[in-house]
Amino acid sequence: MEIEIDGKVAQVPDGSTIMDAAQQLGAYIPHFCYHKKLSIAANCRMCLVQVEKAPKPLPACATPVTNGMKVFTHSELAIKAQKGVMEFLLINHPLDCPICDQGGECQLQDLAVGYGGSASRFQEDKRVVFHKDVGSLISMQEMARCIHCTRCVRFGQEIAGVMELGMASRNMHSEIMTFVGRSVDSELSGNMIDLCPVGALTSKPFRYSARSWELSRRRSISPHDSIGANLTVQIKNNVVMRVLPRDNEEVNECWISDKDRFSYEALNSPARLGKPMVRVDGALREVEWSVALDYVSHALKDVVGSSGADSLASLASPHATLEELYLLQKMTRALGSGSIDFRPRRRDFSTDGKLAGVPWLGLRLSEIKDLDSALVVGSFLRKDHPLFAQRLRQLGKKWGKVSLLSVGGDDPLIRLHAQLTVSPADLPLALAAVVKSAAQLRSEAVPAGLDSVEPCASSQAIAKSLVEGEKSAIFLGNVAEQHPHAAQLHALALELARLTGASCGFIGEAANSVGGYVAKALPTALNAYEMFAQPRKAYVLLGVEPDLDCHNPQQAVAALKAAALVVALTPFSDGAVREYADVLLPITPFSETSGTFVNTEGRAQSFNGVVRPFGDARPAWKVLRVLGNLLNLPGFDQASSEQVRDEIIPSGEGFAGGLSNGLNGVPLALPVTIGGLQRIADVPIHFADALARRAPALQKTRDAAAPTARLSAPTLATLGVTDGAQVRLRQANGEAVLTARVDESVPAGCVRVAAGHASTATLGEMFGAINVERA
Amino acid sequence: MAILGAINPMLSVGLDGDNAWRLADYVKRGGYTALRRILEEKVSQGDVINEVKKSVLRGRGGAGFPTGLKWSFMPRSFPGDKYVVCNSDEGEPGTFKDRDILRYNPHSVIEGMAIAAYAMGAGRGYNYIHGEVWEIYQRFEEALDEARAAGFIGNDLLGSGFSFDLFAHHGYGAYICGEETALLESIEGKKGQPRFKPPFPASFGLYGKPTTINNTETFASIPYIMNLGGESYLEAGKANNGGTKLFSVSGHVNRPGNYEVPLGTPFATLLEMAGGMRAGRKLKACIPGGSSAPVVPAATMMDCTMDYDSISKAGSMLGSGAVIVMDETTCMVKALERLSFFYYEESCGQCTPCREGTSWLYKVVQRIEGGQGRSDDLELLASVTTNIMGRTICALGDAASMPVQSFIKHFRDEFAYHIEHRKCLVPVDVQRAGSGFFTATA
């Protein structure tokens, strides 16, 4: 279709609107309610334009292009209409831009300069709108500024999947508000702050701390989940003041999760470690870097010399950069130890050495929208992967058949084709049932060992959707990776992929879950679980908090406390690390170092530091490099993080090579179901990593509520406990006392107790047997 | 008495207040013969629509769009669900005809909807009844039960193989839900806010399916058209204005109420039927089509005949047929203040010009009435109305603007007097004498 806008001609596909065509031509049409990712509301009327032969001005955002249409965006009629709308928008809007937090980055302010009058004809009293308290993330303190564009409402309905805000009442008394007493803090709600074209919804932690023109903008990458969201970090006086999304259609589109947005508060936390510390006579003392590094190199040499290299183990956080992971494994191996790992929450490592390549998502993120069907296995999808879940939500809204097979019945807010919720022990069986259904549908032989499995209607429906879909995918979530039979789940998923032609992959827990494999931070001796199950003499910890990050925190902490030497490279000085570490080396978080994260689709994204390091903290790659020199190890002479990166991936940025989810020599063997009460451990979104744990605003949200013991009513009844009672949970040598809560989404015979929180750090395995009794 | 007076009536023939609304009475009056004939003779869908086209029945809800043409927009071959919806959300100030149709002759609406559903291949219908008339809603439910029991709605109507089920749905009193797309949103359980058009309901209506929405009186007229034949129905009115119409006469007349007269009847005749002006006073102005229609001064009005074309020529609209009569004791500023308040209150708040503009209009008119007018206020009102009109999602913005424009156009001196002297041109005691509420003592 051909359209002419202000004399310029464009060819646009059928179904385009005038706004689409204008954007294609680079012609700007003023607007407020229109947003490329949201449905069209046509309610602000700012984009009225003149269309040839139309008697009235028409909204560009909602008017479909007809062939040969002629549009005038600056004609007298159009300008008059736009100015008329601007006058209406301003009559009730407070005209106090100098004291508004949005001032300087306000669409209304900008457009008012172009379309507003210099004096107001409105002499009446202005509307008064009461402020609302909606939690710790979003401020709704100045709702009189709202221009009712409903972007926030539509965002909730369409992108976040939960309508946290709505427009109540009618006429000029219409108000954006929550349901009575609710807060606005779903995992994506911070995006509403960006969407709000005026100063009505503002960031609570940021507001009135800086003006937008005082801030410098730096590019960065999110260190949290495996999406690798692109960030714009805004700084003032060497302090990170705010984090905003940076558009990257292929990765995070224009969104970021609340964790990405608000965890920056931890960067300026009083708990930051600013000086190296060494334990002297039982107490940690601040020392100079030279002293600390000297101490560490001698201590490491001593341990290796006296007890053998096997007595040393290194554990890194999967949120560490590619360069850090690489240098840590290089140093550990050079010292003679093969006990290096970056997967602290993993339990089953039997695929190690049998992997065909670097495990990854199995397809590009941008391919998700074209899938016909998808199956997610073992995931607390919304909270584990907010933006990944968002992509599946959009898929489910169109034609895609999205199914979920997991251990928690949380509503993913996705239109699901089928949902199966089973106990952790039954998860391999449930996946096997889907495999068997798929084999039957494809008239292929049922894989050996699966004969006894009985597919239910849901597993048949899932198999059918995968078989019928031209392009389908299987995604293994965090639970599937942390599961005691992760290898079997992997093998079953591969078998299902083979039978259905689907792709198969891992969503990945953290920013560098793929990068760790690329950096080869993998064990040739003891893995992340074994290094604590068989206590070592010395440990090097990189950014990891074993009491909160390990599959079995009880076991990890015991081993660390008993160790002769624990060297912790950490940005923070608080927490359990003070109890067991002998040396604390202050390293920088992502904002103060350069580095690379390889996201779930294998995309290596490098970034620079955005501010100078806090105190004496130093980038971990530099610390490790110097340690390597002090230990006289070969290959530690890189001058920049880029040189380190190029050693790992010579191609630099772009997609990492060697991605494959294949397995060699892992036969299908269904595990035997165990009896007794099982634990289901989710990692709540704001407890998942060291930064989120220390972000005050995030810690006040609903998602950061202290863990409870959640059980279904029948399970609770068999224990003789009532809802709200205190229960004592026991795993191995540890116990914790929590409040019991009825949660019908928890499978029978299971108790859901979150990991990653201090109150449950005394417990054991994430999916192990657990004992519950009245406290 | 159901209808206070009539000339050559159709809809109101044989009605006897609350005594003759039941199915048996309606059948005695010849009810359901049209539906029965169509189903038994398997009259083609096209023929039904043609008959309606021939009758030149124009939508009775306000816009006066030809019903037959509207029906022909429905994609009859569309394979999925289709709906017919009856708009009984009679919220226009001055209008109270649909209420009486549903109260005294509900089966005519049911039969009309069944015929419409047949003609357009719709399997399901809803009658959206506004919130303030609960007893009407209950009566309609009773009538539905009767019709369902007799096989006039439900599965396999009269053994024809055609199925049509009809449900009543009641609103909660928002004027905007009388706007057809807001009404659809409301039926869907959402907030009653108009949708942007296109797409129109004929392609994307209730639950996203093709939908036709007509007014209660429109549907009620269908059985009579089918029985009489389109041409005879047209002849009952006047050229391009087929049939009879109910007029809700209110205001300063002796016998306010509903009157059924052929379209083209002189206004003077209708006024006479309504008992003439109260206390023999002089007519000052008349709003001929509900509060959204521009006001017409007495002299012009007395020359009009009551049909779409004549009233349109006089610069107004026949609208829903709500004739609001005002005599010489009326203060036009006060009258406009009340009207503006209504539109300000009932704006849904969705789009900017209407949300902000209607409140601005009301505040300015209120200020003038309160003696705080400014010399440039009339110019301001004119400018604000032009900024609202034609720039909103639905017609409420226009409806709010037209009274303001017409009141000022025809009674500018009264407004100017008000602003200059800070009081009404019509003395307050005269206003009170003319009002039904302040008697004698004034």
PDB file of C-alpha atoms in Angstrom, chain A residues 603-689:
ATOM      1  CA  ARG A 603      25.195 -13.993  22.875  1.00  0.00           C
ATOM      2  CA  ALA A 604      28.424 -12.607  24.315  1.00  0.00           C
ATOM      3  CA  GLN A 605      27.786  -9.070  25.462  1.00  0.00           C
ATOM      4  CA  SER A 606      30.757  -7.089  26.743  1.00  0.00           C
ATOM      5  CA  PHE A 607      30.416  -3.992  28.836  1.00  0.00           C
ATOM      6  CA  ASN A 608      32.567  -1.374  30.511  1.00  0.00           C
ATOM      7  CA  GLY A 609      32.567  -0.144  34.043  1.00  0.00           C
ATOM      8  CA  VAL A 610      30.239   2.786  34.477  1.00  0.00           C
ATOM      9  CA  VAL A 611      31.701   4.259  37.667  1.00  0.00           C
ATOM     10  CA  ARG A 612      35.056   4.127  39.439  1.00  0.00           C
ATOM     11  CA  PRO A 613      35.420   1.301  41.961  1.00  0.00           C
ATOM     12  CA  PHE A 614      34.137   1.821  45.455  1.00  0.00           C
ATOM     13  CA  GLY A 615      36.940   2.355  48.008  1.00  0.00           C
ATOM     14  CA  ASP A 616      39.835   0.037  47.322  1.00  0.00           C
ATOM     15  CA  ALA A 617      37.688  -2.525  45.559  1.00  0.00           C
ATOM     16  CA  ARG A 618      39.179  -3.822  42.298  1.00  0.00           C
ATOM     17  CA  PRO A 619      37.772  -5.741  39.354  1.00  0.00           C
ATOM     18  CA  ALA A 620      38.047  -9.441  40.129  1.00  0.00           C
ATOM     19  CA  TRP A 621      39.768 -10.211  36.839  1.00  0.00           C
ATOM     20  CA  LYS A 622      42.593  -7.876  37.889  1.00  0.00           C
ATOM     21  CA  VAL A 623      42.784  -9.421  41.336  1.00  0.00           C
ATOM     22  CA  LEU A 624      43.009 -12.901  39.871  1.00  0.00           C
ATOM     23  CA  ARG A 625      45.552 -11.785  37.314  1.00  0.00           C
ATOM     24  CA  VAL A 626      47.823 -10.329  40.015  1.00  0.00           C
ATOM     25  CA  LEU A 627      47.363 -13.425  42.156  1.00  0.00           C
ATOM     26  CA  GLY A 628      48.436 -15.481  39.177  1.00  0.00           C
ATOM     27  CA  ASN A 629      51.590 -13.376  38.928  1.00  0.00           C
ATOM     28  CA  LEU A 630      52.311 -13.651  42.635  1.00  0.00           C
ATOM     29  CA  LEU A 631      51.896 -17.413  42.411  1.00  0.00           C
ATOM     30  CA  ASN A 632      54.306 -17.436  39.449  1.00  0.00           C
ATOM     31  CA  LEU A 633      51.721 -19.090  37.243  1.00  0.00           C
ATOM     32  CA  PRO A 634      52.085 -18.898  33.468  1.00  0.00           C
ATOM     33  CA  GLY A 635      49.594 -17.031  31.271  1.00  0.00           C
ATOM     34  CA  PHE A 636      48.585 -14.241  33.628  1.00  0.00           C
ATOM     35  CA  ASP A 637      49.853 -11.229  31.746  1.00  0.00           C
ATOM     36  CA  GLN A 638      46.682  -9.796  30.211  1.00  0.00           C
ATOM     37  CA  ALA A 639      46.508  -6.013  30.230  1.00  0.00           C
ATOM     38  CA  SER A 640      42.775  -5.651  29.749  1.00  0.00           C
ATOM     39  CA  SER A 641      39.615  -7.640  30.184  1.00  0.00           C
ATOM     40  CA  GLU A 642      39.277  -7.651  26.392  1.00  0.00           C
ATOM     41  CA  GLN A 643      42.564  -9.558  26.162  1.00  0.00           C
ATOM     42  CA  VAL A 644      41.184 -12.084  28.627  1.00  0.00           C
ATOM     43  CA  ARG A 645      37.978 -12.374  26.649  1.00  0.00           C
ATOM     44  CA  ASP A 646      39.802 -12.820  23.365  1.00  0.00           C
ATOM     45  CA  GLU A 647      41.682 -15.744  24.894  1.00  0.00           C
ATOM     46  CA  ILE A 648      38.339 -17.436  25.524  1.00  0.00           C
ATOM     47  CA  ILE A 649      36.336 -16.367  22.480  1.00  0.00           C
ATOM     48  CA  PRO A 650      38.707 -15.093  19.820  1.00  0.00           C
ATOM     49  CA  SER A 651      35.775 -13.723  17.817  1.00  0.00           C
ATOM     50  CA  GLY A 652      35.015 -11.229  20.592  1.00  0.00           C
ATOM     51  CA  GLU A 653      31.428 -10.115  20.927  1.00  0.00           C
ATOM     52  CA  GLY A 654      28.745 -11.975  19.009  1.00  0.00           C
ATOM     53  CA  PHE A 655      27.513 -15.480  19.453  1.00  0.00           C
ATOM     54  CA  ALA A 656      29.735 -17.956  21.236  1.00  0.00           C
ATOM     55  CA  GLY A 657      30.743 -21.029  19.286  1.00  0.00           C
ATOM     56  CA  GLY A 658      30.342 -24.669  20.225  1.00  0.00           C
ATOM     57  CA  LEU A 659      26.759 -24.375  21.477  1.00  0.00           C
ATOM     58  CA  SER A 660      25.085 -27.756  21.716  1.00  0.00           C
ATOM     59  CA  ASN A 661      22.743 -29.491  24.106  1.00  0.00           C
ATOM     60  CA  GLY A 662      23.582 -32.996  22.928  1.00  0.00           C
ATOM     61  CA  LEU A 663      24.570 -35.800  25.291  1.00  0.00           C
ATOM     62  CA  ASN A 664      26.854 -38.735  24.702  1.00  0.00           C
ATOM     63  CA  GLY A 665      26.316 -41.944  26.623  1.00  0.00           C
ATOM     64  CA  VAL A 666      23.579 -41.050  29.077  1.00  0.00           C
ATOM     65  CA  PRO A 667      21.059 -43.912  28.832  1.00  0.00           C
ATOM     66  CA  LEU A 668      17.460 -43.376  29.901  1.00  0.00           C
ATOM     67  CA  ALA A 669      16.907 -44.866  33.338  1.00  0.00           C
ATOM     68  CA  LEU A 670      13.925 -43.677  35.296  1.00  0.00           C
ATOM     69  CA  PRO A 671      14.732 -42.978  38.918  1.00  0.00           C
ATOM     70  CA  VAL A 672      12.924 -44.865  41.630  1.00  0.00           C
ATOM     71  CA  THR A 673      10.308 -42.764  43.364  1.00  0.00           C
ATOM     72  CA  ILE A 674      11.020 -42.067  46.984  1.00  0.00           C
ATOM     73  CA  GLY A 675       8.444 -41.928  49.723  1.00  0.00           C
ATOM     74  CA  GLY A 676       8.041 -39.407  52.531  1.00  0.00           C
ATOM     75  CA  LEU A 677       7.775 -35.658  52.533  1.00  0.00           C
ATOM     76  CA  GLN A 678       9.863 -33.851  49.902  1.00  0.00           C
ATOM     77  CA  ARG A 679      11.093 -30.319  49.815  1.00  0.00           C
ATOM     78  CA  ILE A 680      10.442 -28.008  46.882  1.00  0.00           C
ATOM     79  CA  ALA A 681      12.852 -25.106  46.945  1.00  0.00           C
ATOM     80  CA  ASP A 682      12.234 -22.119  44.757  1.00  0.00           C
ATOM     81  CA  VAL A 683      14.725 -19.277  44.735  1.00  0.00           C
ATOM     82  CA  PRO A 684      12.580 -16.170  45.209  1.00  0.00           C
ATOM     83  CA  ILE A 685      13.383 -13.557  42.612  1.00  0.00           C
ATOM     84  CA  HIS A 686      14.827 -11.007  44.992  1.00  0.00           C
ATOM     85  CA  PHE A 687      16.925 -13.542  46.937  1.00  0.00           C
ATOM     86  CA  ALA A 688      18.561 -14.970  43.859  1.00  0.00           C
ATOM     87  CA  ASP A 689      21.825 -13.051  43.863  1.00  0.00           C
TER      88      ASP A 689
END
